[in-house]
Coordinates of C-alpha atoms in Angstrom, one line a residue:
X584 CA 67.4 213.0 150.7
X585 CA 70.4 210.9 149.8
X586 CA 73.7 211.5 147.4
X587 CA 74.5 208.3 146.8
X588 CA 74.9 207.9 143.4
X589 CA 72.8 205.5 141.1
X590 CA 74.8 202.9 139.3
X591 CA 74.0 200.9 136.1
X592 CA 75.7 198.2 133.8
X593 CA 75.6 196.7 130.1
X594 CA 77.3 194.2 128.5
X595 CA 79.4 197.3 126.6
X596 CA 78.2 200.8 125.2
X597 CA 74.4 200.6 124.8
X598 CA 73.8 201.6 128.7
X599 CA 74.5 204.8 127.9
X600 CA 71.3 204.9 126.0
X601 CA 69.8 204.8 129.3
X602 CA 72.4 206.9 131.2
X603 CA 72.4 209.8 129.2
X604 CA 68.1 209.6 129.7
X605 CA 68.5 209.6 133.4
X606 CA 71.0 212.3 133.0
X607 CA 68.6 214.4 131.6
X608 CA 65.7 213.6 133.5
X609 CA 68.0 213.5 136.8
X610 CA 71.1 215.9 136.4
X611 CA 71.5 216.4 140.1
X612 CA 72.5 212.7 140.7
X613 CA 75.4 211.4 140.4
X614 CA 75.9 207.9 138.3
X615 CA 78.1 205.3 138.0
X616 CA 78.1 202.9 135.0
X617 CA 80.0 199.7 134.4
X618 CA 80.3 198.6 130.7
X619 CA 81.0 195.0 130.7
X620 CA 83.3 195.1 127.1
X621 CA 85.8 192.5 128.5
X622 CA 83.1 190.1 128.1
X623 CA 81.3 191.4 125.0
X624 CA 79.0 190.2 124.0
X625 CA 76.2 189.2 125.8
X626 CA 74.1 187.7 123.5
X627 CA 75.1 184.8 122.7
X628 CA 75.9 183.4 126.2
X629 CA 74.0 181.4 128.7
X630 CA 71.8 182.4 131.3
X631 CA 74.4 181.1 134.3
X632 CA 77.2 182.8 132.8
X633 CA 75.1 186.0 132.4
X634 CA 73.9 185.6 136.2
X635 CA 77.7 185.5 137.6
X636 CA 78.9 188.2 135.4
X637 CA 76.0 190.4 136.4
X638 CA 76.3 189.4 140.0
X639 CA 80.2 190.5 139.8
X640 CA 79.0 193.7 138.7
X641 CA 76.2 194.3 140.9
X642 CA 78.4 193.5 144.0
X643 CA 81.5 196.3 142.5
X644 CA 78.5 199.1 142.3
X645 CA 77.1 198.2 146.3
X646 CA 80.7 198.7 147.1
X647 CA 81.2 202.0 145.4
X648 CA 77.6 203.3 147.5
X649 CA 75.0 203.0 145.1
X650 CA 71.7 203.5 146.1
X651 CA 70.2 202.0 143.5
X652 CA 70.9 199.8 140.3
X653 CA 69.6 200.2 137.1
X654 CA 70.6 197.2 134.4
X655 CA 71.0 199.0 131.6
X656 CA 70.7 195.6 129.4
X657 CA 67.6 193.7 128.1
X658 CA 69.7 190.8 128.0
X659 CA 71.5 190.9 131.6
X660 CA 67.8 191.8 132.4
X661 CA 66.2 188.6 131.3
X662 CA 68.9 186.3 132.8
X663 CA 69.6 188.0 136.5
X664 CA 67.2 191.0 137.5
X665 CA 65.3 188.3 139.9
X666 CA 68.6 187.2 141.2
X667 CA 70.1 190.8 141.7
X668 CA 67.1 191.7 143.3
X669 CA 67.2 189.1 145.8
X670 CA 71.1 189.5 146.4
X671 CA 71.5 193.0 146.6
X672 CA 71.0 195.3 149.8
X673 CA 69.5 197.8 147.3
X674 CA 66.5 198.5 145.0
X675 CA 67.3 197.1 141.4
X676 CA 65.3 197.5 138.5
X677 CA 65.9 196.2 134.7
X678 CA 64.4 197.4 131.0
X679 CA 62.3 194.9 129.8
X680 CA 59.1 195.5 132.0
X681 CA 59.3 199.7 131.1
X682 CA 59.9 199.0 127.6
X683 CA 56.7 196.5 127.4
X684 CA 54.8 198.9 129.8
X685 CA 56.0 201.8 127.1
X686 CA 54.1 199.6 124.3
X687 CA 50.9 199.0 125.9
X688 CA 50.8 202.7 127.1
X689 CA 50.9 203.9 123.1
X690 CA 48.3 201.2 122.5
X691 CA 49.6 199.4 120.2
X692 CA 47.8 196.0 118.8
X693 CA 51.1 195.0 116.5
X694 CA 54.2 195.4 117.9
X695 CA 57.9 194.5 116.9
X696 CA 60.6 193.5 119.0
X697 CA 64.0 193.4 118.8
X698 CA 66.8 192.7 120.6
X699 CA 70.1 190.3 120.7
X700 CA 69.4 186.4 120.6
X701 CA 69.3 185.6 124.1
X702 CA 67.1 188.0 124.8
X703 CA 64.6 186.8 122.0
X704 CA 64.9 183.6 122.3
X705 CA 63.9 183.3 126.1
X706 CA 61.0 185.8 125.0
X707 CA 60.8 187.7 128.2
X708 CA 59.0 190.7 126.1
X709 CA 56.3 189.2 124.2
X710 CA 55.5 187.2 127.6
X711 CA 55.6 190.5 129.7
X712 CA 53.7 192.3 126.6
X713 CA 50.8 189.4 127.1
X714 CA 50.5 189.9 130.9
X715 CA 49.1 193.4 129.6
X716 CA 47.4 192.8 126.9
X717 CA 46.3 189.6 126.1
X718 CA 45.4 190.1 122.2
X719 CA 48.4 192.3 121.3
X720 CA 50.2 190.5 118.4
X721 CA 53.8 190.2 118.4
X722 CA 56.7 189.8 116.4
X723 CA 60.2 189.2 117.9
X724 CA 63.2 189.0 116.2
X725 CA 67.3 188.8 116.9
X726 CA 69.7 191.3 115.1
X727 CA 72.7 190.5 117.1
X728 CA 75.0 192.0 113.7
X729 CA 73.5 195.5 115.3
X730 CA 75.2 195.3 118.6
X731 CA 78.6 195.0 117.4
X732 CA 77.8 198.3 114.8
X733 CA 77.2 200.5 117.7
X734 CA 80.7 198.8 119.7
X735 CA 82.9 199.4 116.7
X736 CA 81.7 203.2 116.5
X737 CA 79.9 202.8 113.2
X738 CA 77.0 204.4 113.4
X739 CA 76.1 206.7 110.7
X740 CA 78.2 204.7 108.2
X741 CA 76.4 203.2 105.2
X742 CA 77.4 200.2 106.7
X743 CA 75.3 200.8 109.6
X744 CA 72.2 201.2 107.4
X745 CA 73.2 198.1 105.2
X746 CA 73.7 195.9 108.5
X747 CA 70.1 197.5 109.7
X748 CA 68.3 197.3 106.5
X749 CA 69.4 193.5 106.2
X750 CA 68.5 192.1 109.7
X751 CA 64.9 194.1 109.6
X752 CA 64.0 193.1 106.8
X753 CA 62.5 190.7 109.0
X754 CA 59.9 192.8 109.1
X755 CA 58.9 193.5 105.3
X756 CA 56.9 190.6 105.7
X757 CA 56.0 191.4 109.4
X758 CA 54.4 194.7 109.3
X759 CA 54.2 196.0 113.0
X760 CA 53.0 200.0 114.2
X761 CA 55.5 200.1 116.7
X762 CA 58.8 198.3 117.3
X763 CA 60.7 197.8 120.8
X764 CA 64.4 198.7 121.0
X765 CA 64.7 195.7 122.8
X766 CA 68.7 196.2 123.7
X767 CA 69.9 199.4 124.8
X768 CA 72.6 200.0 121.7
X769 CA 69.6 200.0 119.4
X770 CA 68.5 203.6 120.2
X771 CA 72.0 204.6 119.1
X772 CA 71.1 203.7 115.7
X773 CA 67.7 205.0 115.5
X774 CA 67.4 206.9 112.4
X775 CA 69.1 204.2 110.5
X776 CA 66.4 201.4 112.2
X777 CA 63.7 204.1 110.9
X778 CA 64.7 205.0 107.6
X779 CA 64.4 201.1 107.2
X780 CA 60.7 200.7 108.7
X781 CA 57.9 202.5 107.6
X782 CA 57.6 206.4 109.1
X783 CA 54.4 205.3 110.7
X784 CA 56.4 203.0 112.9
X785 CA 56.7 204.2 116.2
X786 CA 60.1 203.2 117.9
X787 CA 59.9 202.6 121.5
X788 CA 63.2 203.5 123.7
X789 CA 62.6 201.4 126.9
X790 CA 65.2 204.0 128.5
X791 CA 62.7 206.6 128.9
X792 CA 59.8 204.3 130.8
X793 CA 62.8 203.4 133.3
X794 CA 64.1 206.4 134.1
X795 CA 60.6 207.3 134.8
X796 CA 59.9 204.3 137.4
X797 CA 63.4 204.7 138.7
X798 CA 62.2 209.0 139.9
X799 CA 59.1 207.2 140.7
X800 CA 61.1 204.7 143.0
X801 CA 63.5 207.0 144.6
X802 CA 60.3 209.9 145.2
X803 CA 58.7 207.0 147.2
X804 CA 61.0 206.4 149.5
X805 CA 62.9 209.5 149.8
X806 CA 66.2 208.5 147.8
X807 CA 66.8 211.3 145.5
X808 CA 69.5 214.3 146.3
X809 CA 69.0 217.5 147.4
X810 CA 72.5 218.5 146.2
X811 CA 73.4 219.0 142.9
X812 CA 76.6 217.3 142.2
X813 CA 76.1 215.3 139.2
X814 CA 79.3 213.3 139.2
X815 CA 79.9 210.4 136.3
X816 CA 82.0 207.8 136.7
X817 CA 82.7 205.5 134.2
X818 CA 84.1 201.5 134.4
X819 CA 84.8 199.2 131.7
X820 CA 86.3 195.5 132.1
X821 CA 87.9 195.9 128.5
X822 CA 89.7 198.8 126.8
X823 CA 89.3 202.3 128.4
X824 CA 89.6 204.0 125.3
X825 CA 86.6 202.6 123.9
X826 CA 84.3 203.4 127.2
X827 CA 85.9 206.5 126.6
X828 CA 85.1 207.1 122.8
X829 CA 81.2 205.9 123.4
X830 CA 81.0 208.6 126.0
X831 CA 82.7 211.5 124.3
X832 CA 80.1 210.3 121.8
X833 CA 76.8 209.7 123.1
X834 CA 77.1 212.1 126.4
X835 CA 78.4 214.7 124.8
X836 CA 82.2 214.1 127.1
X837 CA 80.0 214.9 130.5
X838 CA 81.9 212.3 132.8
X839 CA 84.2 212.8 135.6
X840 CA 86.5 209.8 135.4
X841 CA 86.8 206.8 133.1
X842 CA 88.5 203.7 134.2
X843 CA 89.3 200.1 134.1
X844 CA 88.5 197.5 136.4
X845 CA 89.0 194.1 136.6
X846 CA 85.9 192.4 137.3

């Protein structure tokens, strides 16, 4: 058994999309998350930038004991995971394969995607989606304008839904049965994205196929704790207080610390 804690990272708030699932699913272990916000956002920059900041972050968490790393970002998943994975002393795993695993498992023969534009326009989910199932029909499509909603604390806001209902409507002419959260601040405006699609839509959170995998990984080779400590501590590259106001928010205030760090 081991009490290392798990670390993960995102370009800003939407890993705790995925942290609050493995704190659920995992409430003996203890996490540490970095949110990248002092180089928000993610989306629009290129793959070698994305691989160094990533890297930075990756190398921070293996210095604070991590056992494991989770990348809590489809984006920072796309450009690095096979360079983390290679670089780092310890298991690392992204989003993108669980949430196109997810898909296939609900079999699904139209399926939506969407995510920031870097992460659909090097199309790492309708390629992974294909490696699965050959004749599954896909649609991808960027709504970068969401990201920012969930970093500026406005979800829930009819400006939410307006800034949803505009970049879906994508999919109007693009009917789909289910549709990938494809960056992890989506799932933080989930009931706005499905007011906007049909109720027979089935919205797919990537978060809960990777926590899944990640127990998986750690039962296999013996990693998980045997002593419930649970400790959370937060790191953001930007402004404290807005780590601190996504976390109050989305997990409910359970973290131990909250800090900045220059990265």
């Amino acid at each position: 058994m081991d009490e290392r804690p798990i670390g993960l990272m995102d370009s800003g708030l939407g890993g705790l999309s995925v942290m609050r699932v493995l704190h659920k699913q995992l409430p003996d272990e203890s996490l540490i998350f970095v949110g990248d916000q002092g180089h928000f956002p993610y989306g629009t920059k290129s793959q070698e930038e994305l691989q160094q900041l990533v890297l930075k972050i990756g190398r921070f968490l293996v210095d604070q004991g991590i056992k494991m790393m989770i990348i809590a970002c489809n984006t920072a998943t796309g450009a690095a995971l096979p360079l983390l994975q290679r670089e780092l002393p310890v298991p690392v795993i992204g989003v993108i394969e669980p949430g196109a695993t997810a898909a296939v498992n609900h079999h699904l023969k139209t399926v939506g995607v969407i995510g920031t534009a870097s992460t659909i326009e090097k199309g790492a989910y309708p390629r992974t989606l294909h490696q699965f199932d050959a004749n599954m029909t896909v649609y991808s499509h960027a709504a970068q304008p969401m990201v920012s909603i969930v970093e500026h604390g406005l979800t829930g806001t009819p400006t939410a839904q307006q800034t949803v209902d505009t970049e879906l409507a994508y999919f109007d002419q693009h009917p789909v049965d289910g549709l990938i959260l494809g960056c992890t601040h989506f799932p933080f405006l989930a009931a706005e994205i499905q007011r906007k699609m049909d109720d027979g839509v089935l919205l797919i959170d990537p978060a809960y196929e990777t926590i899944k995998q990640a127990q998986e990984l750690l039962t296999k080779h013996g990693l998980l704790t045997d002593k419930p400590s649970g400790m959370i501590r937060l790191y953001t590259t930007g402004e404290r207080a807005d780590l601190v106001a996504g976390a109050e928010k989305w997990l409910a205030g359970q973290f131990t610390s909250c800090d900045h760090v220059d990265l």
